[in-house]
Amino acid sequence: MAEKNTNIQCVRCLSETAYLAASAPDGSGAWDLYCCSYCNYGWRTTEGSEITDVTKRDPRFSVDKNEVESVFCLNPIPKLLNKE
Amino acid sequence: MSYKSLRDFLSKLEEEKLLIHYTDPVSLEPDVRTILAAGMNMKDSPAILMNNIDGFLGKGRIVGNVCGSWKSNALMLGMQTDATVKEQFFRMSDLWDKYIEGSVTYIEQPPCQEVVVDENINLFELFPLHRVNEHDGGFYLSKGLVVTKDIDEPDNLAVENVGVYRMQVQHPDVIALHVMPFHDGARHIKKAEERGEALPVAICIGVPPSLATMASTPLDYNQSEYIFTSAIDGEPFELAKCIGNDLDVPAHAEIVIEGEVIPGKRFYEGPFGEFPGSYSGAKQVFNIKVKRVTHRKDPIFETLYIGRPWTEHDTLIGLSTSVPIYKQLKATMPEVKCVNANFQHGLSVIVATDLKFGGYGKTVAMRVATTPHGISYAKNIIIVDGDVDPFNLEQVIWAINCRVRADKDVTVIQNTPGFQLDPTSNPPGMGNKLIIDATTPEYPDSIRPFQMIDLLDTEGTMQTKLEGMLNG
Ligand SMILES: [Zn+2]
Ligand SMILES: [Zn+2]
């Protein structure tokens, strides 16, 4: 995998925490794929501009940076049992 | 007839003209989802195998809609393709009782380990992952089976769990796992987590269709999906041991991902287009750190399109939702004849039952609402007479139209458990139960006397004769 450049802006949460995660495995250069290490969004460069272009994304699916830590937790973290 | 592997089943589908080889160029987005959704709209919803995938030339194949149609489902159950849904229901119900006849066997050098990848793991480059719906938060494994064990009972196959849960590949070797707290897999993780331990998991993709069906079925905690699958197949189910942990995986799986659940942390996941036909919001869920990937040579990445119904998801979990509810009702209410909970994982449940006494239909409905699955899922419960076919919606609507007195037969129980992915469940996890008793009132309840018109050709003799004339 390429050297991690971790300062790319995420198209969803807009923080500069995305990185190049993968490229087309057949070596064709057909696409690159980015992941955000903050909101865990992923996108491929061949997707439509409604995905890859920050200005054209559907605002109903935008993510507020502050929301990431505070959303509903599906499986609450249990207390550690005391080892006796 | 049983199918040891996904590939065996695809050959059978091909023979039955239920498989399309899609050889035109395919983009991962949006082509894969468009192709699969269009396939589901076709009369027989064939499986579709794609081999010309952008960026994966000569390196990747995708198959979807494998259990998309009732014809494919009939084949999975060892029936002819013309078996009705009701016949498939009773076939599955019969197989249910054969659980004790099931068994497993282990094979050396299993096909699922033909290729082993244990360094520089990058799932995005290994397999043609794709965005299932446009506004999903990433690239999902929509038909992956998650295998876990109870850390206190590592040698007890019966409590080893195989479940189909939603998973988002978030980073090259990290997968988010969305599993409802009441599912067996979540119980296993919680137990390990309370002791600060990372629970080993195996994710299996591209498995025999009978296993995919059983993994989607709400079994009892101590019932083995593998043994049930063997009961369906009529022969021992072939397993292999993972390389890096003690988990059992289907020997003929296309892909096995070995990893561990990271304890004590949660990660942002979603949204994801879900089976109610709407997106579920983002949540904090588990993450799995991938340790190793094994796969067959030239693996087939199996996916499932999930969205507005009808999709493969609906067929896959239809009868595996209906049959357990039927079994649970039948155990104490032998008057129950048949159950159709095929819609949206049983958000509506239609039960055909004979009546013991006035009000019995409503009693059956209350029992539905207290079955393990019905507690949170069953929100619309419709009860019809035992001679009404619950799989025939024309008959069901007839029963509602000609039997229901709104002042007596319709009941709403407020503020009950609800299913959180149902967009009407508010707050998520709460709901109401609607009971429609569309049975003919039994003494001492009554409606004004009426005379039923006899059914004609009840043996189907004339129908068979006419079909013969039509097909010449
Ligand atoms: Zn982000
Ligand atoms: Zn289980």
Coordinates of C-alpha atoms and ligand atoms in Angstrom, one line a residue:
Chain A
M1 CA 0.0 0.0 0.0
A2 CA 1.2 3.5 -0.7
E3 CA 2.7 5.6 2.0
K4 CA -0.2 7.0 4.1
N5 CA -0.9 10.6 3.5
T6 CA -3.4 11.2 6.3
N7 CA -4.2 14.8 5.7
I8 CA -6.7 14.6 2.9
Q9 CA -10.1 16.3 3.5
C10 CA -12.9 13.8 4.0
V11 CA -15.8 14.6 1.6
R12 CA -18.3 13.8 4.3
C13 CA -17.1 15.1 7.7
L14 CA -14.7 17.7 6.1
S15 CA -12.0 16.9 8.7
E16 CA -8.5 16.4 7.2
T17 CA -8.2 12.9 8.3
A18 CA -8.7 10.9 5.1
Y19 CA -6.1 8.9 3.3
L20 CA -5.5 6.9 0.1
A21 CA -6.6 3.4 1.1
A22 CA -6.5 1.4 -2.1
S23 CA -6.1 1.5 -5.9
A24 CA -7.5 -0.7 -8.7
P25 CA -5.8 -4.1 -8.1
D26 CA -5.4 -4.9 -11.8
G27 CA -2.9 -2.0 -12.1
S28 CA -5.2 -0.2 -14.6
G29 CA -5.3 2.9 -12.5
A30 CA -9.1 2.7 -13.0
W31 CA -9.8 4.1 -9.5
D32 CA -8.4 5.1 -6.1
L33 CA -10.3 4.6 -2.9
Y34 CA -10.1 6.9 0.1
C35 CA -11.1 6.3 3.7
C36 CA -11.6 8.8 6.6
S37 CA -10.0 7.7 9.9
Y38 CA -12.4 10.0 11.8
C39 CA -15.9 9.3 10.5
N40 CA -14.9 6.0 8.7
Y41 CA -16.5 7.2 5.4
G42 CA -15.1 5.6 2.2
W43 CA -15.4 6.7 -1.4
R44 CA -14.0 5.7 -4.8
T45 CA -12.8 8.3 -7.3
T46 CA -15.1 6.8 -10.0
E47 CA -18.2 7.5 -8.1
G48 CA -20.5 10.4 -9.1
S49 CA -19.8 14.0 -8.0
E50 CA -22.8 13.7 -5.6
I51 CA -20.4 11.5 -3.6
T52 CA -16.9 12.8 -4.4
D53 CA -17.6 16.5 -4.6
V54 CA -18.1 18.2 -1.2
T55 CA -20.3 20.9 -2.8
K56 CA -22.6 18.5 -4.5
R57 CA -23.3 16.1 -1.7
D58 CA -26.8 15.6 -0.3
P59 CA -26.9 17.6 2.9
R60 CA -29.2 15.1 4.5
F61 CA -26.3 12.7 4.7
S62 CA -23.6 15.1 5.9
V63 CA -21.9 14.4 9.2
D64 CA -21.2 16.9 11.9
K65 CA -17.8 16.3 13.4
N66 CA -19.2 16.7 16.9
E67 CA -21.9 14.1 16.2
V68 CA -19.4 11.3 15.5
E69 CA -18.6 10.6 19.2
S70 CA -22.2 11.2 20.4
V71 CA -24.4 9.0 18.2
F72 CA -26.4 6.1 19.6
C73 CA -24.3 3.2 20.8
L74 CA -25.8 -0.1 19.6
N75 CA -23.8 -2.2 22.1
P76 CA -22.9 -0.3 25.3
I77 CA -19.4 -1.0 26.6
P78 CA -19.8 -3.4 29.5
K79 CA -18.0 -3.0 32.8
L80 CA -14.9 -5.2 33.2
L81 CA -15.6 -8.1 35.5
N82 CA -13.2 -8.2 38.5
K83 CA -10.9 -11.2 38.2
E84 CA -10.8 -13.0 41.5
Chain B
M1 CA -30.1 -33.0 -3.7
S2 CA -27.7 -30.9 -1.8
Y3 CA -25.1 -28.3 -2.7
K4 CA -21.7 -28.5 -1.0
S5 CA -20.7 -25.1 -2.3
L6 CA -21.9 -21.9 -3.8
R7 CA -20.4 -23.0 -7.1
D8 CA -22.4 -26.3 -7.1
F9 CA -25.5 -24.3 -6.5
L10 CA -24.7 -21.8 -9.3
S11 CA -24.2 -24.7 -11.7
K12 CA -27.7 -25.9 -10.8
L13 CA -29.1 -22.4 -11.2
E14 CA -27.5 -22.3 -14.7
E15 CA -29.1 -25.6 -15.6
E16 CA -32.5 -24.3 -14.6
K17 CA -31.9 -21.0 -16.5
L18 CA -31.8 -19.1 -13.2
L19 CA -28.3 -17.6 -13.7
I20 CA -27.2 -14.8 -16.0
H21 CA -23.5 -14.4 -17.0
Y22 CA -23.0 -10.7 -17.1
T23 CA -19.9 -10.2 -19.2
D24 CA -20.3 -6.5 -20.2
P25 CA -18.1 -4.0 -18.3
V26 CA -19.4 -3.3 -14.8
S27 CA -18.5 -0.3 -12.6
L28 CA -18.5 -1.1 -8.9
E29 CA -20.8 2.0 -8.4
P30 CA -23.5 2.3 -9.5
D31 CA -23.6 -0.7 -11.9
V32 CA -23.5 -3.5 -9.4
R33 CA -26.5 -2.3 -7.4
T34 CA -28.5 -1.3 -10.6
I35 CA -27.9 -4.7 -12.2
L36 CA -28.9 -6.6 -9.1
A37 CA -32.0 -4.5 -8.5
A38 CA -33.1 -4.9 -12.1
G39 CA -32.5 -8.6 -11.9
M40 CA -34.9 -8.8 -8.9
N41 CA -37.6 -7.1 -11.0
M42 CA -37.4 -9.9 -13.6
K43 CA -40.0 -12.6 -13.4
D44 CA -37.8 -15.3 -11.9
S45 CA -35.2 -13.0 -10.3
P46 CA -32.2 -14.9 -11.6
A47 CA -28.8 -14.9 -10.0
I48 CA -26.3 -12.7 -11.8
L49 CA -22.5 -13.5 -12.1
M50 CA -20.3 -10.5 -13.2
N51 CA -16.7 -11.1 -14.3
N52 CA -15.8 -7.8 -16.1
I53 CA -15.4 -5.5 -13.1
D54 CA -13.7 -2.1 -13.4
G55 CA -10.3 -2.3 -11.7
F56 CA -10.6 -6.1 -11.2
L57 CA -10.0 -7.4 -14.7
G58 CA -9.0 -11.1 -14.5
K59 CA -9.0 -10.8 -10.7
G60 CA -12.5 -10.7 -9.4
R61 CA -16.1 -11.9 -9.8
I62 CA -19.3 -10.8 -8.1
V63 CA -22.5 -12.8 -7.8
G64 CA -25.8 -11.6 -6.4
N65 CA -29.5 -12.6 -6.2
V66 CA -28.4 -16.2 -5.4
C67 CA -31.4 -16.9 -3.3
G68 CA -33.4 -14.1 -5.0
S69 CA -36.4 -16.1 -6.2
W70 CA -38.8 -18.7 -4.8
K71 CA -37.6 -20.9 -7.6
S72 CA -34.0 -20.7 -6.3
N73 CA -35.3 -21.2 -2.8
A74 CA -37.2 -24.3 -3.8
L75 CA -33.9 -25.7 -5.3
M76 CA -32.1 -24.9 -2.1
L77 CA -34.7 -26.9 -0.2
G78 CA -34.3 -29.9 -2.6
M79 CA -37.7 -29.2 -4.3
Q80 CA -38.7 -28.7 -7.9
T81 CA -38.8 -25.1 -9.1
D82 CA -42.6 -25.1 -9.3
A83 CA -43.1 -25.6 -5.6
T84 CA -45.4 -23.0 -4.2
V85 CA -44.3 -20.8 -1.3
K86 CA -46.7 -22.6 1.0
E87 CA -45.2 -26.0 -0.1
Q88 CA -41.8 -24.6 0.6
F89 CA -43.0 -23.4 4.0
F90 CA -44.1 -26.9 5.0
R91 CA -41.0 -28.5 3.6
M92 CA -38.9 -26.2 5.8
S93 CA -41.1 -26.9 8.7
D94 CA -40.6 -30.7 8.2
L95 CA -36.8 -30.2 8.0
W96 CA -37.0 -28.4 11.3
D97 CA -37.9 -31.6 13.0
K98 CA -34.9 -33.4 11.5
Y99 CA -32.4 -31.2 13.4
I100 CA -31.2 -34.2 15.5
E101 CA -30.3 -36.1 12.3
G102 CA -27.8 -33.4 11.3
S103 CA -24.0 -33.8 11.7
V104 CA -20.7 -32.2 10.7
T105 CA -17.4 -33.5 9.4
Y106 CA -14.0 -31.9 9.1
I107 CA -11.9 -31.9 5.9
E108 CA -8.2 -31.4 5.5
Q109 CA -6.8 -28.9 2.9
P110 CA -10.2 -27.2 2.5
P111 CA -10.9 -25.3 -0.7
C112 CA -11.5 -22.1 1.4
Q113 CA -7.8 -22.1 2.3
E114 CA -6.4 -22.6 -1.2
V115 CA -5.0 -19.1 -1.0
V116 CA -3.7 -17.5 2.2
V117 CA -3.1 -13.8 2.7
D118 CA -1.6 -12.9 6.1
E119 CA 0.3 -9.7 5.5
N120 CA -0.4 -6.4 3.9
I121 CA -4.1 -7.2 4.0
N122 CA -6.2 -4.8 1.9
L123 CA -9.8 -5.9 1.6
F124 CA -10.5 -3.2 -1.0
E125 CA -7.9 -4.6 -3.3
L126 CA -8.6 -8.3 -2.6
F127 CA -12.3 -8.2 -3.3
P128 CA -14.7 -6.2 -5.4
L129 CA -16.3 -4.4 -2.5
H130 CA -18.9 -1.9 -3.6
R131 CA -21.4 0.7 -2.2
V132 CA -24.7 -1.1 -1.9
N133 CA -26.9 2.0 -1.8
E134 CA -25.8 5.5 -2.8
H135 CA -25.9 7.1 0.6
D136 CA -24.3 4.2 2.6
G137 CA -21.5 5.3 4.8
G138 CA -19.0 3.1 2.9
F139 CA -18.5 -0.4 1.4
Y140 CA -20.5 -3.1 3.0
L141 CA -20.4 -6.9 3.2
S142 CA -24.1 -7.5 2.7
K143 CA -24.0 -11.3 2.8
G144 CA -21.2 -12.2 5.2
L145 CA -21.7 -14.9 7.9
V146 CA -20.1 -14.1 11.2
V147 CA -18.8 -17.1 13.2
T148 CA -18.2 -16.8 17.0
K149 CA -17.8 -19.0 20.0
D150 CA -18.8 -18.8 23.6
I151 CA -15.4 -18.3 25.4
D152 CA -16.6 -20.6 28.2
E153 CA -17.6 -23.4 25.9
P154 CA -15.0 -23.5 23.1
D155 CA -15.7 -27.2 22.3
N156 CA -19.5 -26.9 22.2
L157 CA -20.5 -26.8 18.5
A158 CA -24.1 -26.2 19.5
V159 CA -23.4 -22.8 20.9
E160 CA -20.9 -21.8 18.2
N161 CA -22.9 -19.1 16.3
V162 CA -23.2 -18.3 12.6
G163 CA -25.2 -15.2 11.9
V164 CA -25.6 -12.8 9.0
Y165 CA -24.9 -9.3 10.3
R166 CA -24.2 -6.1 8.5
M167 CA -20.6 -5.2 8.1
Q168 CA -18.8 -2.1 6.8
V169 CA -15.3 -2.4 5.6
Q170 CA -14.0 0.9 7.1
H171 CA -10.3 0.5 6.5
P172 CA -8.1 -1.9 4.5
D173 CA -8.0 -4.4 7.4
V174 CA -10.8 -3.1 9.7
I175 CA -14.5 -4.1 9.5
A176 CA -17.3 -2.5 11.5
L177 CA -19.8 -5.1 12.9
H178 CA -23.4 -4.1 13.4
V179 CA -25.1 -6.8 15.5
M180 CA -28.2 -6.3 17.6
P181 CA -27.7 -6.8 21.3
F182 CA -30.2 -9.6 21.4
H183 CA -28.4 -11.7 18.7
D184 CA -26.2 -14.6 19.8
G185 CA -23.1 -13.1 18.2
A186 CA -23.4 -10.0 20.5
R187 CA -23.8 -12.2 23.5
H188 CA -20.5 -13.9 22.7
I189 CA -18.7 -10.6 22.2
K190 CA -20.1 -9.1 25.4
K191 CA -18.9 -12.1 27.5
A192 CA -15.4 -11.8 26.2
E193 CA -15.4 -8.0 26.5
E194 CA -16.4 -8.1 30.1
R195 CA -13.1 -9.9 30.7
G196 CA -11.2 -7.5 28.5
E197 CA -10.6 -10.2 25.9
A198 CA -10.6 -9.8 22.1
L199 CA -13.1 -12.4 20.7
P200 CA -11.9 -14.3 17.6
V201 CA -14.3 -14.1 14.7
A202 CA -14.4 -15.6 11.2
I203 CA -16.4 -13.9 8.4
C204 CA -17.4 -16.3 5.6
I205 CA -18.6 -15.1 2.2
G206 CA -19.9 -17.3 -0.6
V207 CA -21.3 -20.3 1.2
P208 CA -23.8 -23.0 0.3
P209 CA -27.3 -21.5 0.1
S210 CA -28.7 -23.7 2.8
L211 CA -26.2 -22.4 5.3
A212 CA -26.9 -18.8 4.2
T213 CA -30.6 -19.5 5.0
M214 CA -29.9 -21.1 8.4
A215 CA -27.5 -18.3 9.4
S216 CA -30.4 -15.9 8.7
T217 CA -32.8 -17.9 10.9
P218 CA -33.4 -17.0 14.5
L219 CA -32.4 -20.4 16.1
D220 CA -32.2 -21.1 19.8
Y221 CA -28.9 -20.2 21.5
N222 CA -27.9 -23.8 21.7
Q223 CA -28.9 -24.9 18.2
S224 CA -26.1 -25.1 15.6
E225 CA -26.6 -23.5 12.2
Y226 CA -24.2 -26.1 10.8
I227 CA -26.2 -29.0 12.1
F228 CA -29.4 -27.5 10.9
T229 CA -27.8 -27.0 7.4
S230 CA -26.8 -30.7 7.4
A231 CA -30.4 -31.6 8.2
I232 CA -31.6 -29.6 5.2
D233 CA -28.9 -31.1 2.9
G234 CA -29.4 -34.6 4.2
E235 CA -25.6 -35.2 4.6
P236 CA -22.9 -34.2 7.0
F237 CA -21.9 -30.5 6.7
E238 CA -18.2 -30.1 5.7
L239 CA -16.2 -27.8 8.0
A240 CA -12.7 -26.6 8.3
K241 CA -10.7 -25.1 11.2
C242 CA -9.5 -21.5 10.7
I243 CA -5.7 -21.2 10.5
G244 CA -5.2 -18.7 13.3
N245 CA -8.1 -19.6 15.7
D246 CA -10.3 -22.4 16.7
L247 CA -13.4 -21.4 14.8
D248 CA -15.2 -23.8 12.4
V249 CA -15.9 -22.4 9.0
P250 CA -17.6 -24.0 5.9
A251 CA -14.9 -25.8 4.1
H252 CA -16.2 -24.7 0.6
A253 CA -16.6 -21.0 1.4
E254 CA -15.3 -18.7 -1.3
I255 CA -13.7 -16.4 1.2
V256 CA -12.9 -16.5 5.0
I257 CA -11.7 -13.5 6.9
E258 CA -10.2 -14.2 10.3
G259 CA -10.0 -11.5 12.9
E260 CA -10.7 -10.3 16.4
V261 CA -13.3 -7.9 17.9
I262 CA -11.5 -5.0 19.5
P263 CA -12.7 -4.9 23.1
G264 CA -13.8 -1.8 25.0
K265 CA -14.1 0.5 22.0
R266 CA -16.8 1.6 19.6
F267 CA -16.6 3.1 16.2
Y268 CA -18.9 5.3 14.0
E269 CA -20.7 3.3 11.4
G270 CA -23.4 4.0 8.8
P271 CA -25.8 5.0 7.5
F272 CA -26.9 1.9 5.6
G273 CA -29.8 1.3 3.3
E274 CA -31.8 -1.3 5.2
F275 CA -34.6 -3.8 4.4
P276 CA -37.5 -1.5 5.4
G277 CA -36.5 0.4 2.2
S278 CA -35.0 3.4 4.1
Y279 CA -31.6 4.3 5.5
S280 CA -30.8 3.5 9.1
G281 CA -28.9 6.2 10.9
A282 CA -25.2 6.1 12.0
K283 CA -24.3 4.4 15.3
Q284 CA -21.4 3.4 17.4
V285 CA -20.6 -0.3 16.8
F286 CA -17.9 -2.9 17.2
N287 CA -14.8 -3.1 15.0
I288 CA -13.0 -6.2 13.9
K289 CA -9.3 -6.2 13.2
V290 CA -8.5 -8.5 10.3
K291 CA -5.6 -10.9 10.9
R292 CA -5.7 -13.2 7.9
V293 CA -7.7 -13.8 4.7
T294 CA -8.1 -17.1 3.0
H295 CA -10.0 -17.8 -0.2
R296 CA -10.6 -20.2 -3.0
K297 CA -8.7 -19.7 -6.3
D298 CA -10.5 -17.1 -8.4
P299 CA -12.9 -16.4 -5.6
I300 CA -16.5 -15.3 -6.2
F301 CA -17.5 -12.4 -4.0
E302 CA -21.1 -12.9 -3.1
T303 CA -23.2 -9.9 -2.4
L304 CA -26.8 -9.1 -1.8
Y305 CA -28.7 -6.1 -2.9
I306 CA -30.9 -4.8 -0.1
G307 CA -33.3 -1.9 -0.5
R308 CA -36.9 -1.3 -1.3
P309 CA -38.6 -4.7 -1.5
W310 CA -38.7 -7.1 -3.1
T311 CA -35.0 -7.9 -2.8
E312 CA -33.0 -11.1 -2.2
H313 CA -33.0 -10.2 1.5
D314 CA -36.8 -10.6 1.5
T315 CA -36.7 -14.1 0.0
L316 CA -33.7 -15.2 2.0
I317 CA -35.3 -14.4 5.4
G318 CA -38.9 -15.0 4.5
L319 CA -39.5 -18.6 5.5
S320 CA -36.7 -18.6 8.0
T321 CA -38.8 -16.0 9.8
S322 CA -42.2 -17.7 9.3
V323 CA -41.2 -21.2 10.3
P324 CA -39.8 -20.5 13.8
I325 CA -42.9 -18.5 14.7
Y326 CA -45.1 -21.3 13.4
K327 CA -43.2 -23.9 15.5
Q328 CA -43.4 -21.8 18.6
L329 CA -47.2 -21.2 18.2
K330 CA -47.9 -24.8 17.2
A331 CA -46.2 -26.1 20.4
T332 CA -49.1 -25.0 22.6
M333 CA -51.8 -24.0 20.1
P334 CA -52.1 -27.0 17.8
E335 CA -55.1 -25.3 16.0
V336 CA -52.6 -23.1 14.2
K337 CA -52.3 -24.2 10.5
C338 CA -49.8 -21.9 8.8
V339 CA -47.8 -18.7 9.3
N340 CA -46.7 -16.1 6.7
A341 CA -44.2 -13.7 8.2
N342 CA -42.4 -13.2 4.8
F343 CA -42.7 -9.4 4.7
Q344 CA -39.9 -7.2 6.1
H345 CA -38.6 -9.8 8.5
G346 CA -42.0 -10.3 10.1
L347 CA -43.1 -6.8 10.7
S348 CA -46.5 -8.2 9.6
V349 CA -47.4 -11.7 10.6
I350 CA -50.4 -13.5 9.1
V351 CA -51.6 -16.6 10.9
A352 CA -54.2 -19.2 9.7
T353 CA -55.8 -21.0 12.6
D354 CA -58.9 -23.0 13.5
L355 CA -60.8 -21.7 16.4
K356 CA -61.4 -23.3 19.8
F357 CA -63.9 -20.7 21.2
G358 CA -64.9 -17.0 20.9
G359 CA -61.9 -14.7 21.0
Y360 CA -59.4 -17.4 20.2
G361 CA -58.0 -15.5 17.1
K362 CA -57.0 -12.6 19.4
T363 CA -55.4 -15.0 21.8
V364 CA -53.3 -16.5 19.0
A365 CA -52.3 -12.9 18.1
M366 CA -51.1 -12.2 21.6
R367 CA -49.0 -15.3 21.5
V368 CA -47.4 -14.1 18.2
A369 CA -46.5 -10.9 20.0
T370 CA -44.7 -12.8 22.7
T371 CA -42.6 -15.1 20.6
P372 CA -38.9 -14.4 20.7
H373 CA -39.0 -12.8 17.2
G374 CA -42.5 -11.3 17.5
I375 CA -41.6 -9.3 20.6
S376 CA -39.8 -6.6 18.7
Y377 CA -40.7 -7.3 15.1
A378 CA -44.3 -8.4 14.8
K379 CA -46.2 -5.1 14.7
N380 CA -49.2 -5.9 12.5
I381 CA -50.7 -9.3 13.3
I382 CA -53.5 -10.6 11.2
I383 CA -55.4 -13.8 12.1
V384 CA -57.4 -15.6 9.5
D385 CA -59.4 -18.9 9.6
G386 CA -57.6 -22.2 9.1
D387 CA -59.0 -22.7 5.6
V388 CA -57.6 -19.3 4.4
D389 CA -54.2 -19.5 2.8
P390 CA -52.0 -16.9 4.5
F391 CA -49.6 -16.9 1.5
N392 CA -52.5 -15.9 -0.8
L393 CA -53.0 -12.2 -0.1
E394 CA -56.2 -12.1 -2.1
Q395 CA -57.7 -14.5 0.4
V396 CA -56.3 -12.6 3.3
I397 CA -57.8 -9.3 2.1
W398 CA -61.1 -11.2 1.5
A399 CA -61.0 -12.4 5.1
I400 CA -60.3 -8.8 6.4
N401 CA -63.1 -7.4 4.2
C402 CA -65.8 -10.0 5.0
R403 CA -65.0 -10.9 8.7
V404 CA -63.6 -7.9 10.5
R405 CA -65.8 -5.7 12.7
A406 CA -63.7 -2.7 13.4
D407 CA -65.2 -2.1 16.9
K408 CA -64.6 -5.7 18.1
D409 CA -61.8 -7.2 16.0
V410 CA -59.2 -4.5 15.8
T411 CA -56.9 -3.9 18.8
V412 CA -53.9 -1.7 19.3
I413 CA -51.5 -2.4 22.2
Q414 CA -49.6 0.8 22.8
N415 CA -45.9 1.3 23.7
T416 CA -44.6 -2.2 23.2
P417 CA -41.1 -3.2 22.1
G418 CA -40.6 -2.2 18.4
F419 CA -38.0 -2.8 15.8
Q420 CA -35.5 0.0 15.7
L421 CA -34.8 -0.1 11.9
D422 CA -38.6 0.3 11.2
P423 CA -38.8 4.1 10.6
T424 CA -42.1 4.3 12.5
S425 CA -40.5 3.0 15.7
N426 CA -40.1 6.1 17.8
P427 CA -38.1 6.3 20.0
P428 CA -36.2 3.5 18.1
G429 CA -36.9 0.2 19.8
M430 CA -40.5 1.1 20.9
G431 CA -43.7 0.6 18.9
N432 CA -47.3 -0.6 19.0
K433 CA -49.0 -3.8 18.1
L434 CA -51.9 -3.9 15.7
I435 CA -54.1 -7.0 15.9
I436 CA -56.6 -7.7 13.2
D437 CA -58.7 -10.7 14.0
A438 CA -60.2 -11.7 10.6
T439 CA -61.5 -15.0 11.7
T440 CA -65.1 -16.0 11.6
P441 CA -66.5 -15.5 15.2
E442 CA -66.9 -18.6 17.2
Y443 CA -69.5 -19.2 20.0
P444 CA -70.3 -17.4 22.2
D445 CA -69.2 -14.6 19.9
S446 CA -71.3 -14.3 16.7
I447 CA -72.2 -12.3 13.6
R448 CA -75.5 -12.5 11.8
P449 CA -76.0 -16.0 10.2
F450 CA -74.7 -16.4 6.6
Q451 CA -74.3 -19.2 4.2
M452 CA -70.9 -19.8 2.6
I453 CA -70.6 -20.6 -1.1
D454 CA -68.9 -24.0 -1.6
L455 CA -65.4 -24.1 -3.0
L456 CA -65.3 -25.9 -6.4
D457 CA -62.7 -28.3 -7.7
T458 CA -61.2 -28.8 -4.2
E459 CA -59.1 -31.8 -5.4
G460 CA -57.7 -29.8 -8.3
T461 CA -58.7 -32.5 -10.8
M462 CA -60.3 -30.1 -13.2
Q463 CA -57.5 -27.6 -12.9
T464 CA -55.0 -30.3 -13.8
K465 CA -57.1 -31.3 -16.8
L466 CA -57.3 -27.6 -18.0
E467 CA -53.6 -27.2 -17.6
G468 CA -53.1 -30.3 -19.7
M469 CA -55.3 -28.8 -22.4
L470 CA -53.4 -25.5 -22.3
N471 CA -50.0 -27.1 -22.5
G472 CA -51.3 -29.4 -25.3
Ligands
ZN1 ZN -14.8 11.8 7.6
ZN2 ZN -27.0 -19.3 16.6

